[in-house]
Short mmCIF file of C-alpha atoms and ligand atoms in Angstrom, two decimals:
data_model
loop_
_atom_site.label_atom_id
_atom_site.label_comp_id
_atom_site.label_asym_id
_atom_site.label_seq_id
_atom_site.Cartn_x
_atom_site.Cartn_y
_atom_site.Cartn_z
CA MET A 172 28.57 -26.00 26.46
CA SER A 173 27.20 -22.49 25.94
CA ASN A 174 24.38 -22.05 23.42
CA GLY A 175 25.85 -18.82 22.15
CA LEU A 176 29.48 -20.10 21.89
CA GLU A 177 30.54 -17.37 24.28
CA GLY A 178 34.20 -17.61 25.12
CA VAL A 179 34.92 -20.10 22.32
CA ILE A 180 37.92 -19.24 20.15
CA ALA A 181 36.92 -20.44 16.67
CA ALA A 182 39.47 -18.76 14.47
CA GLU A 183 42.89 -17.08 14.41
CA THR A 184 42.89 -13.81 12.59
CA VAL A 185 45.29 -11.04 11.72
CA LEU A 186 42.34 -8.72 10.90
CA SER A 187 40.85 -7.28 14.09
CA ASP A 188 40.74 -7.68 17.89
CA VAL A 189 37.93 -6.80 20.13
CA ASP A 190 38.89 -6.21 23.78
CA GLY A 191 35.59 -6.13 25.59
CA ALA A 192 37.03 -5.28 29.00
CA ALA A 193 39.08 -2.38 27.80
CA GLY A 194 36.59 -1.16 25.14
CA ARG A 195 39.23 -1.31 22.44
CA LEU A 196 38.90 -2.33 18.78
CA VAL A 197 42.11 -2.87 16.84
CA ILE A 198 42.02 -3.27 13.13
CA ARG A 199 45.31 -4.62 11.77
CA GLY A 200 47.27 -2.82 14.45
CA ARG A 201 45.32 0.43 14.32
CA LEU A 202 42.77 1.75 16.78
CA VAL A 203 39.28 2.11 15.23
CA GLY A 204 38.93 5.70 16.63
CA ASP A 205 42.18 6.78 14.83
CA LEU A 206 41.18 5.12 11.57
CA ALA A 207 37.73 6.76 11.62
CA LYS A 208 39.37 10.16 11.91
CA THR A 209 41.95 9.70 9.17
CA ALA A 210 41.28 6.83 6.83
CA SER A 211 38.93 6.52 3.82
CA PHE A 212 36.93 3.34 3.25
CA ALA A 213 39.22 2.34 0.37
CA GLU A 214 42.29 2.81 2.60
CA VAL A 215 40.80 0.62 5.30
CA ALA A 216 39.70 -1.97 2.72
CA HIS A 217 43.33 -2.03 1.56
CA LEU A 218 44.46 -2.53 5.14
CA LEU A 219 42.09 -5.51 5.50
CA LEU A 220 42.77 -7.12 2.12
CA ASP A 221 46.55 -6.76 2.33
CA GLY A 222 48.14 -10.18 1.95
CA PHE A 223 45.00 -11.86 0.70
CA PHE A 224 45.26 -10.94 -3.07
CA ASP A 225 48.57 -11.00 -4.90
CA ASP A 226 47.44 -8.26 -7.29
CA LEU A 227 46.14 -5.77 -4.60
CA PRO A 228 47.11 -2.28 -5.90
CA PRO A 229 48.03 0.58 -3.45
CA PRO A 230 45.11 2.37 -1.75
CA ALA A 231 44.66 5.18 -4.34
CA ALA A 232 44.46 2.64 -7.19
CA LEU A 233 42.18 0.49 -5.10
CA GLU A 234 39.83 3.43 -4.71
CA ARG A 235 39.74 3.85 -8.52
CA ALA A 236 39.24 0.11 -9.06
CA LEU A 237 36.38 0.25 -6.55
CA GLY A 238 34.80 3.02 -8.67
CA ARG A 239 35.05 0.90 -11.81
CA SER A 240 33.46 -1.96 -9.87
CA ARG A 241 30.54 0.34 -8.86
CA VAL A 242 30.00 1.05 -12.60
CA GLU A 243 30.25 -2.69 -13.41
CA VAL A 244 27.70 -3.88 -10.84
CA PHE A 245 25.28 -1.05 -11.71
CA ALA A 246 24.13 -3.26 -14.71
CA GLU A 247 22.39 -5.47 -12.21
CA VAL A 248 20.14 -2.61 -11.16
CA ALA A 249 18.15 -3.18 -14.39
CA THR A 250 16.85 -6.46 -12.85
CA LEU A 251 15.26 -4.65 -9.91
CA ASP A 252 11.61 -5.58 -10.56
CA ALA A 253 8.33 -5.27 -8.62
CA THR A 254 8.86 -8.63 -6.84
CA LEU A 255 12.19 -7.35 -5.40
CA LEU A 256 10.78 -3.89 -4.61
CA ALA A 257 7.99 -5.51 -2.56
CA LEU A 258 10.69 -6.88 -0.22
CA ALA A 259 12.53 -5.03 2.52
CA PRO A 260 15.58 -3.22 1.11
CA THR A 261 17.87 -5.64 2.89
CA GLU A 262 16.22 -8.54 1.11
CA ALA A 263 16.14 -6.81 -2.23
CA ALA A 264 19.85 -5.94 -1.90
CA ARG A 265 20.67 -9.48 -0.92
CA ALA A 266 18.81 -10.80 -4.06
CA LEU A 267 20.79 -8.42 -6.25
CA ILE A 268 24.10 -9.40 -4.65
CA ALA A 269 23.21 -13.03 -5.29
CA ARG A 270 23.27 -12.23 -8.99
CA LEU A 271 26.98 -11.75 -8.79
CA GLY A 272 28.66 -15.04 -9.48
CA ASP A 273 31.08 -16.64 -7.03
CA GLY A 274 34.78 -16.01 -7.42
CA ASP A 275 37.92 -15.79 -5.28
CA ASP A 276 39.88 -13.04 -7.05
CA LEU A 277 40.28 -9.37 -6.37
CA ASP A 278 37.68 -8.53 -9.08
CA ALA A 279 35.09 -10.61 -7.20
CA ALA A 280 36.00 -8.91 -3.98
CA LEU A 281 35.73 -5.37 -5.48
CA ARG A 282 32.35 -6.23 -7.02
CA LEU A 283 31.13 -7.37 -3.65
CA MET A 284 32.38 -4.24 -1.91
CA ALA A 285 30.77 -2.08 -4.59
CA ALA A 286 27.48 -3.98 -4.61
CA PRO A 287 25.59 -2.71 -1.48
CA ALA A 288 26.95 0.78 -2.21
CA VAL A 289 25.33 0.75 -5.58
CA PHE A 290 22.24 -1.32 -4.92
CA THR A 291 21.07 0.44 -1.78
CA PRO A 292 20.59 3.86 -3.36
CA ALA A 293 19.00 2.36 -6.47
CA ILE A 294 16.53 0.39 -4.27
CA LEU A 295 15.66 3.44 -2.17
CA ARG A 296 15.10 5.54 -5.24
CA ALA A 297 12.99 2.84 -7.00
CA ARG A 298 10.83 2.50 -3.87
CA ARG A 299 9.83 6.15 -4.30
CA GLY A 300 9.43 5.85 -8.01
CA ALA A 301 12.68 7.63 -9.02
CA ALA A 302 15.05 6.36 -11.61
CA PRO A 303 18.43 5.11 -10.54
CA ILE A 304 21.50 7.35 -10.79
CA ALA A 305 24.57 5.72 -12.34
CA PRO A 306 27.80 5.69 -10.35
CA ASP A 307 30.69 8.02 -11.09
CA ASP A 308 33.83 5.99 -11.06
CA SER A 309 36.01 9.08 -10.40
CA ALA A 310 34.15 10.07 -7.25
CA GLY A 311 35.08 9.09 -3.73
CA HIS A 312 33.18 6.03 -2.53
CA ALA A 313 30.99 7.69 0.09
CA HIS A 314 30.43 10.80 -2.01
CA ASP A 315 29.17 8.59 -4.86
CA VAL A 316 26.78 6.65 -2.59
CA LEU A 317 25.25 9.94 -1.39
CA HIS A 318 25.04 11.24 -4.95
CA MET A 319 23.41 8.05 -6.20
CA MET A 320 20.88 8.29 -3.37
CA ASN A 321 20.03 12.01 -3.47
CA GLY A 322 20.72 12.96 -7.07
CA ALA A 323 22.73 15.94 -5.78
CA PRO A 324 26.41 16.22 -4.82
CA ALA A 325 27.00 15.61 -1.10
CA SER A 326 28.80 18.20 0.95
CA ALA A 327 32.41 17.44 2.00
CA ALA A 328 31.22 17.06 5.59
CA GLU A 329 28.49 14.50 4.61
CA ALA A 330 30.87 12.43 2.57
CA ALA A 331 33.47 12.54 5.31
CA ALA A 332 30.83 11.38 7.82
CA LEU A 333 29.77 8.45 5.70
CA GLU A 334 33.41 7.45 5.12
CA ALA A 335 33.94 7.56 8.86
CA TYR A 336 30.97 5.31 9.38
CA LEU A 337 32.03 2.73 6.76
CA VAL A 338 35.48 2.66 8.29
CA THR A 339 34.18 2.31 11.82
CA VAL A 340 32.07 -0.69 11.01
CA CYS A 341 34.44 -2.46 8.53
CA ASP A 342 35.42 -5.30 10.83
CA HIS A 343 34.78 -6.50 14.34
CA GLY A 344 36.32 -9.82 15.26
CA LEU A 345 34.28 -12.94 15.04
CA ASN A 346 30.81 -11.45 15.19
CA ALA A 347 27.83 -13.52 14.04
CA SER A 348 27.91 -12.37 10.41
CA THR A 349 31.67 -12.69 10.03
CA PHE A 350 31.51 -16.24 11.55
CA ALA A 351 28.74 -17.10 9.13
CA ALA A 352 30.89 -15.74 6.25
CA ARG A 353 33.92 -17.79 7.49
CA ILE A 354 31.87 -20.99 7.81
CA VAL A 355 30.71 -20.75 4.14
CA ALA A 356 34.23 -19.73 3.02
CA SER A 357 35.64 -22.79 4.76
CA THR A 358 33.64 -25.08 2.40
CA GLY A 359 35.36 -23.47 -0.66
CA ALA A 360 32.07 -22.05 -1.83
CA GLY A 361 33.46 -18.63 -2.97
CA LEU A 362 33.28 -15.06 -1.93
CA THR A 363 29.77 -14.15 -2.99
CA SER A 364 28.33 -17.19 -1.06
CA ALA A 365 30.35 -16.18 2.01
CA ALA A 366 29.22 -12.53 1.71
CA LEU A 367 25.59 -13.57 1.37
CA ALA A 368 25.82 -15.68 4.52
CA GLY A 369 27.33 -12.62 6.32
CA PHE A 370 24.63 -10.30 4.98
CA SER A 371 21.85 -12.66 6.01
CA ALA A 372 23.19 -12.89 9.58
CA LEU A 373 23.63 -9.16 9.73
CA LYS A 374 19.96 -8.44 9.13
CA GLY A 375 18.69 -9.77 12.46
CA PRO A 376 17.76 -7.24 15.13
CA LEU A 377 20.23 -8.75 17.67
CA HIS A 378 23.05 -7.93 15.23
CA GLY A 379 22.96 -5.30 12.44
CA GLY A 380 19.24 -4.80 12.37
CA ALA A 381 19.11 -2.85 15.58
CA PRO A 382 19.53 0.88 14.42
CA GLY A 383 16.14 1.02 12.70
CA PRO A 384 14.44 0.16 16.02
CA VAL A 385 16.69 2.78 17.77
CA ILE A 386 14.98 5.44 15.68
CA GLU A 387 11.59 3.93 16.44
CA MET A 388 12.49 4.12 20.15
CA LEU A 389 13.67 7.75 19.91
CA ASP A 390 10.54 8.71 17.99
CA ALA A 391 8.23 6.96 20.36
CA ILE A 392 9.91 8.56 23.50
CA GLY A 393 9.42 11.91 21.76
CA GLU A 394 10.86 14.20 24.48
CA VAL A 395 13.43 13.94 27.21
CA ASP A 396 10.99 14.03 30.07
CA ASN A 397 9.26 10.94 28.69
CA ALA A 398 12.47 8.96 28.47
CA GLN A 399 12.52 7.46 31.94
CA PRO A 400 8.83 6.25 32.11
CA TRP A 401 9.02 5.00 28.52
CA LEU A 402 12.26 3.07 29.04
CA GLU A 403 11.01 1.66 32.47
CA ALA A 404 7.78 0.45 30.77
CA ALA A 405 9.74 -1.17 27.93
CA LEU A 406 11.92 -3.09 30.33
CA ALA A 407 8.95 -4.04 32.48
CA ARG A 408 7.37 -5.62 29.32
CA GLY A 409 10.60 -7.65 28.94
CA ASP A 410 11.75 -5.60 25.90
CA ARG A 411 15.44 -5.06 25.16
CA LEU A 412 16.58 -1.52 24.68
CA MET A 413 17.98 -1.34 21.17
CA GLY A 414 21.45 0.10 20.90
CA PHE A 415 22.51 -1.20 24.32
CA GLY A 416 24.29 -4.34 25.47
CA HIS A 417 26.87 -6.39 23.69
CA ARG A 418 28.12 -9.99 23.85
CA ILE A 419 31.80 -8.93 24.20
CA TYR A 420 31.94 -5.32 25.48
CA ARG A 421 31.44 -4.79 29.23
CA VAL A 422 32.33 -1.13 28.79
CA ARG A 423 31.30 1.42 26.21
CA ASP A 424 31.66 0.21 22.61
CA PRO A 425 34.63 2.34 21.22
CA ARG A 426 32.65 2.67 17.86
CA ALA A 427 29.83 4.57 19.62
CA ASP A 428 32.09 7.48 20.25
CA ALA A 429 33.73 7.43 16.85
CA LEU A 430 30.20 7.61 15.29
CA LYS A 431 28.94 10.25 17.74
CA ARG A 432 31.94 12.43 16.74
CA ALA A 433 31.16 11.90 13.07
CA ALA A 434 27.46 12.73 13.64
CA SER A 435 28.40 15.89 15.55
CA THR A 436 30.12 17.25 12.38
CA LEU A 437 26.77 17.40 10.61
CA GLY A 438 25.15 20.66 11.73
CA PRO A 439 21.41 19.89 11.28
CA ALA A 440 21.89 16.67 13.31
CA SER A 441 23.02 18.39 16.46
CA GLY A 442 19.53 19.05 17.87
CA ARG A 443 18.51 15.40 17.62
CA LEU A 444 21.98 14.39 18.94
CA ALA A 445 21.43 16.37 22.17
CA TYR A 446 18.11 14.74 22.66
CA ALA A 447 19.59 11.21 21.93
CA GLU A 448 22.31 11.83 24.48
CA ALA A 449 19.76 12.60 27.14
CA VAL A 450 17.82 9.37 26.26
CA GLU A 451 21.14 7.49 26.30
CA ARG A 452 21.88 8.77 29.85
CA ALA A 453 18.45 7.78 31.03
CA ALA A 454 18.80 4.28 29.45
CA LEU A 455 22.21 3.65 30.96
CA ASP A 456 21.03 4.72 34.39
CA ILE A 457 17.90 2.40 34.22
CA LEU A 458 19.90 -0.51 32.91
CA LYS A 459 22.43 -0.07 35.67
CA ARG A 460 19.68 -0.12 38.26
CA ARG A 461 17.61 -2.93 36.76
CA LYS A 462 20.46 -5.24 35.64
CA PRO A 463 23.27 -4.51 38.10
CA GLU A 464 24.85 -7.96 37.56
CA ARG A 465 25.36 -7.17 33.88
CA SER A 466 27.25 -4.14 32.62
CA LEU A 467 24.99 -3.04 29.74
CA GLN A 468 26.49 -0.11 27.81
CA THR A 469 25.83 1.76 24.60
CA ASN A 470 26.73 -0.19 21.52
CA VAL A 471 27.62 0.82 17.99
CA GLU A 472 24.00 0.75 16.76
CA PHE A 473 22.80 3.72 18.94
CA TYR A 474 24.92 6.34 17.23
CA THR A 475 24.77 4.45 13.88
CA ALA A 476 21.07 5.36 13.89
CA LEU A 477 21.77 9.03 14.61
CA LEU A 478 24.50 9.30 12.03
CA LEU A 479 22.59 7.54 9.24
CA GLU A 480 19.44 9.53 9.97
CA ALA A 481 21.45 12.76 9.76
CA LEU A 482 22.63 11.58 6.36
CA ALA A 483 19.04 11.08 5.27
CA PHE A 484 19.08 7.32 5.03
CA PRO A 485 15.66 5.91 5.91
CA PRO A 486 15.73 3.47 8.86
CA GLU A 487 14.74 0.57 6.60
CA ALA A 488 18.04 0.94 4.78
CA PHE A 489 20.35 1.18 7.83
CA THR A 490 21.34 -2.50 7.63
CA CYS A 491 22.27 -2.17 3.97
CA VAL A 492 24.53 0.75 4.80
CA PHE A 493 26.13 -1.31 7.58
CA ALA A 494 26.80 -3.99 4.92
CA MET A 495 28.53 -1.39 2.67
CA GLY A 496 31.30 -1.13 5.34
CA ARG A 497 31.22 -4.65 6.79
CA MET A 498 31.55 -6.23 3.30
CA ALA A 499 35.27 -5.40 3.43
CA GLY A 500 35.62 -7.51 6.66
CA TRP A 501 33.57 -10.39 5.38
CA VAL A 502 35.70 -10.58 2.21
CA ALA A 503 38.93 -10.42 4.08
CA HIS A 504 37.77 -13.02 6.70
CA ALA A 505 36.53 -15.27 3.91
CA ARG A 506 39.92 -15.15 2.14
CA GLU A 507 41.76 -15.70 5.47
CA GLN A 508 39.50 -18.69 6.30
CA ALA A 509 39.81 -20.24 2.77
CA GLN A 510 43.62 -19.82 2.86
CA SER A 511 43.74 -21.87 6.14
CA GLY A 512 42.22 -24.70 4.11
CA ARG A 513 40.31 -26.04 7.12
CA LEU A 514 36.52 -26.89 6.91
CA ILE A 515 34.68 -25.53 9.97
CA ARG A 516 32.59 -28.42 11.23
CA PRO A 517 31.81 -28.55 14.94
CA GLN A 518 29.66 -31.21 16.64
CA SER A 519 26.29 -31.14 18.27
CA ARG A 520 25.18 -33.20 21.32
CA TYR A 521 22.08 -35.25 20.49
CA VAL A 522 19.34 -34.81 23.08
CA GLY A 523 16.37 -36.23 21.06
CA PRO A 524 14.61 -39.53 21.54
CA THR A 525 16.52 -42.87 21.21
CA PRO A 526 15.49 -45.06 18.33
CA MET A 527 12.87 -47.74 18.97
CA ARG A 528 14.02 -51.28 18.29
CA ALA A 529 12.01 -52.99 15.50
CA ALA A 530 9.83 -55.68 16.98
N1 ACO B 239 18.15 -4.13 27.08
C1 ACO B 239 17.70 -4.77 28.13
N2 ACO B 239 18.25 -5.88 28.64
C2 ACO B 239 19.32 -6.42 28.01
C3 ACO B 239 19.89 -5.81 26.88
C4 ACO B 239 19.25 -4.64 26.37
N3 ACO B 239 19.62 -4.03 25.32
N4 ACO B 239 20.88 -6.50 26.46
C5 ACO B 239 21.05 -7.55 27.30
N5 ACO B 239 20.09 -7.46 28.25
C6 ACO B 239 19.87 -8.38 29.35
C7 ACO B 239 19.30 -9.71 28.88
O1 ACO B 239 17.86 -9.59 28.83
C8 ACO B 239 19.77 -10.61 29.96
O2 ACO B 239 19.06 -10.45 31.10
P1 ACO B 239 18.38 -11.78 31.80
O3 ACO B 239 19.62 -12.67 32.12
O4 ACO B 239 17.67 -11.25 32.91
O5 ACO B 239 17.57 -12.40 30.69
C9 ACO B 239 21.20 -10.07 30.27
O6 ACO B 239 21.13 -8.70 29.92
C10 ACO B 239 22.26 -10.73 29.50
O7 ACO B 239 21.90 -10.72 28.15
P2 ACO B 239 22.48 -11.76 27.15
O8 ACO B 239 21.31 -12.19 26.32
O9 ACO B 239 23.36 -12.84 27.79
O10 ACO B 239 23.43 -10.87 26.29
P3 ACO B 239 24.01 -11.26 24.99
O11 ACO B 239 25.45 -11.17 25.07
O12 ACO B 239 23.50 -12.53 24.38
O13 ACO B 239 23.33 -10.16 24.11
C11 ACO B 239 22.85 -8.51 22.52
C12 ACO B 239 23.97 -9.24 23.27
C13 ACO B 239 22.15 -9.46 21.60
C14 ACO B 239 23.58 -7.41 21.67
C15 ACO B 239 21.89 -7.88 23.55
O14 ACO B 239 22.59 -6.97 24.36
C16 ACO B 239 20.75 -7.13 22.86
O15 ACO B 239 19.79 -7.78 22.53
N6 ACO B 239 20.88 -5.78 22.68
C17 ACO B 239 19.81 -5.04 21.96
C18 ACO B 239 19.95 -5.22 20.47
C19 ACO B 239 21.21 -4.55 19.88
O16 ACO B 239 21.43 -3.33 20.25
N7 ACO B 239 21.87 -5.17 19.00
C20 ACO B 239 23.07 -4.67 18.32
C21 ACO B 239 24.34 -5.24 18.94
S1 ACO B 239 25.83 -4.54 18.15
C22 ACO B 239 25.99 -5.40 16.74
O17 ACO B 239 25.72 -6.55 16.64
C23 ACO B 239 26.53 -4.73 15.62
#
């Protein structure tokens, strides 16, 4: 038995395939790098949801329906009170998502895909005392997110970079959050319950909570010359280097390059990008020397941090932005699992004390 279920096949899926040896991610027959260059989030959501809802409209109509769902869920922003604002953005967003009732139809799926996109900007604005900005149902999804956050129209390059990010992280095999979502879906609990399980699993630093600490690491290192001593000291303390290593990939995570490409299209980010590349080289060199038995490579979170920082998202919101993209995967996996009709219920091996016999 392995504590982390490594190597265990726990589901059959048509949705995505992670080849850790080749460094390849296929989403419904398409390579993630190609999708990130050409597809919008609505198009990739259509790709994932195809076959799981009888009334799924074509991609362009799905984009408009997603816009209408953003407007619909915006009503929940009025419930954002001081208690929720005292929480981390991930926890506040999760609480708002929990206000959406369970359902199994396309409308429920659309509300869930709209929810983090609408709630995250509203939470970020409220934390700095600014009023929320209502969604525009006619805008592109990423463009609207950036407008709701900044109160000003995004440039075409910024909107394209955020679309590329949401596409890149939309699904990734049976990762921890997707497995959590599938377990809940297998009980018949409904899509919101499954999505909340996924979101809760995502927030941990070993999964989707890593990019905030990547920024902390880059800030703490400060300059290229300090990278090697800083990283050596972190490893000597027993720390893990955030943005490196992966359960499945033994080579570079293909999403890292898709996101690096997207970040490089944002002019002001390029200085920080060059610095981050130098830190990445130093980290890979040290990890190779100190952990030669384990191939530790750059994962998706390293360039997620750079891209989202360049788009002016604060680090505490990075996991919520990850959830904007991954929600499409959670919903599709939840539907696929529910349609299989099989409850996920493994067994544990008891290693506790044996009962005492009554005298
Ligand atoms: N820095 C330093 N050492 C590492 C790192 C790292 N980033 N990742 C793994 N290792 C080491 C472990 O300490 C372990 O060494 P040990 O045997 O001497 O204790 C060895 O490599 C094997 O590690 P495992 O724990 O078996 O690797 P696992 O597959 O469980 O871990 C994980 C995967 C959690 C992603 C890990 O690499 C890690 O903690 N990375 C940093 C956090 C991170 O970037 N998370 C985002 C992942 S991507 C995503 O989920 C979207």
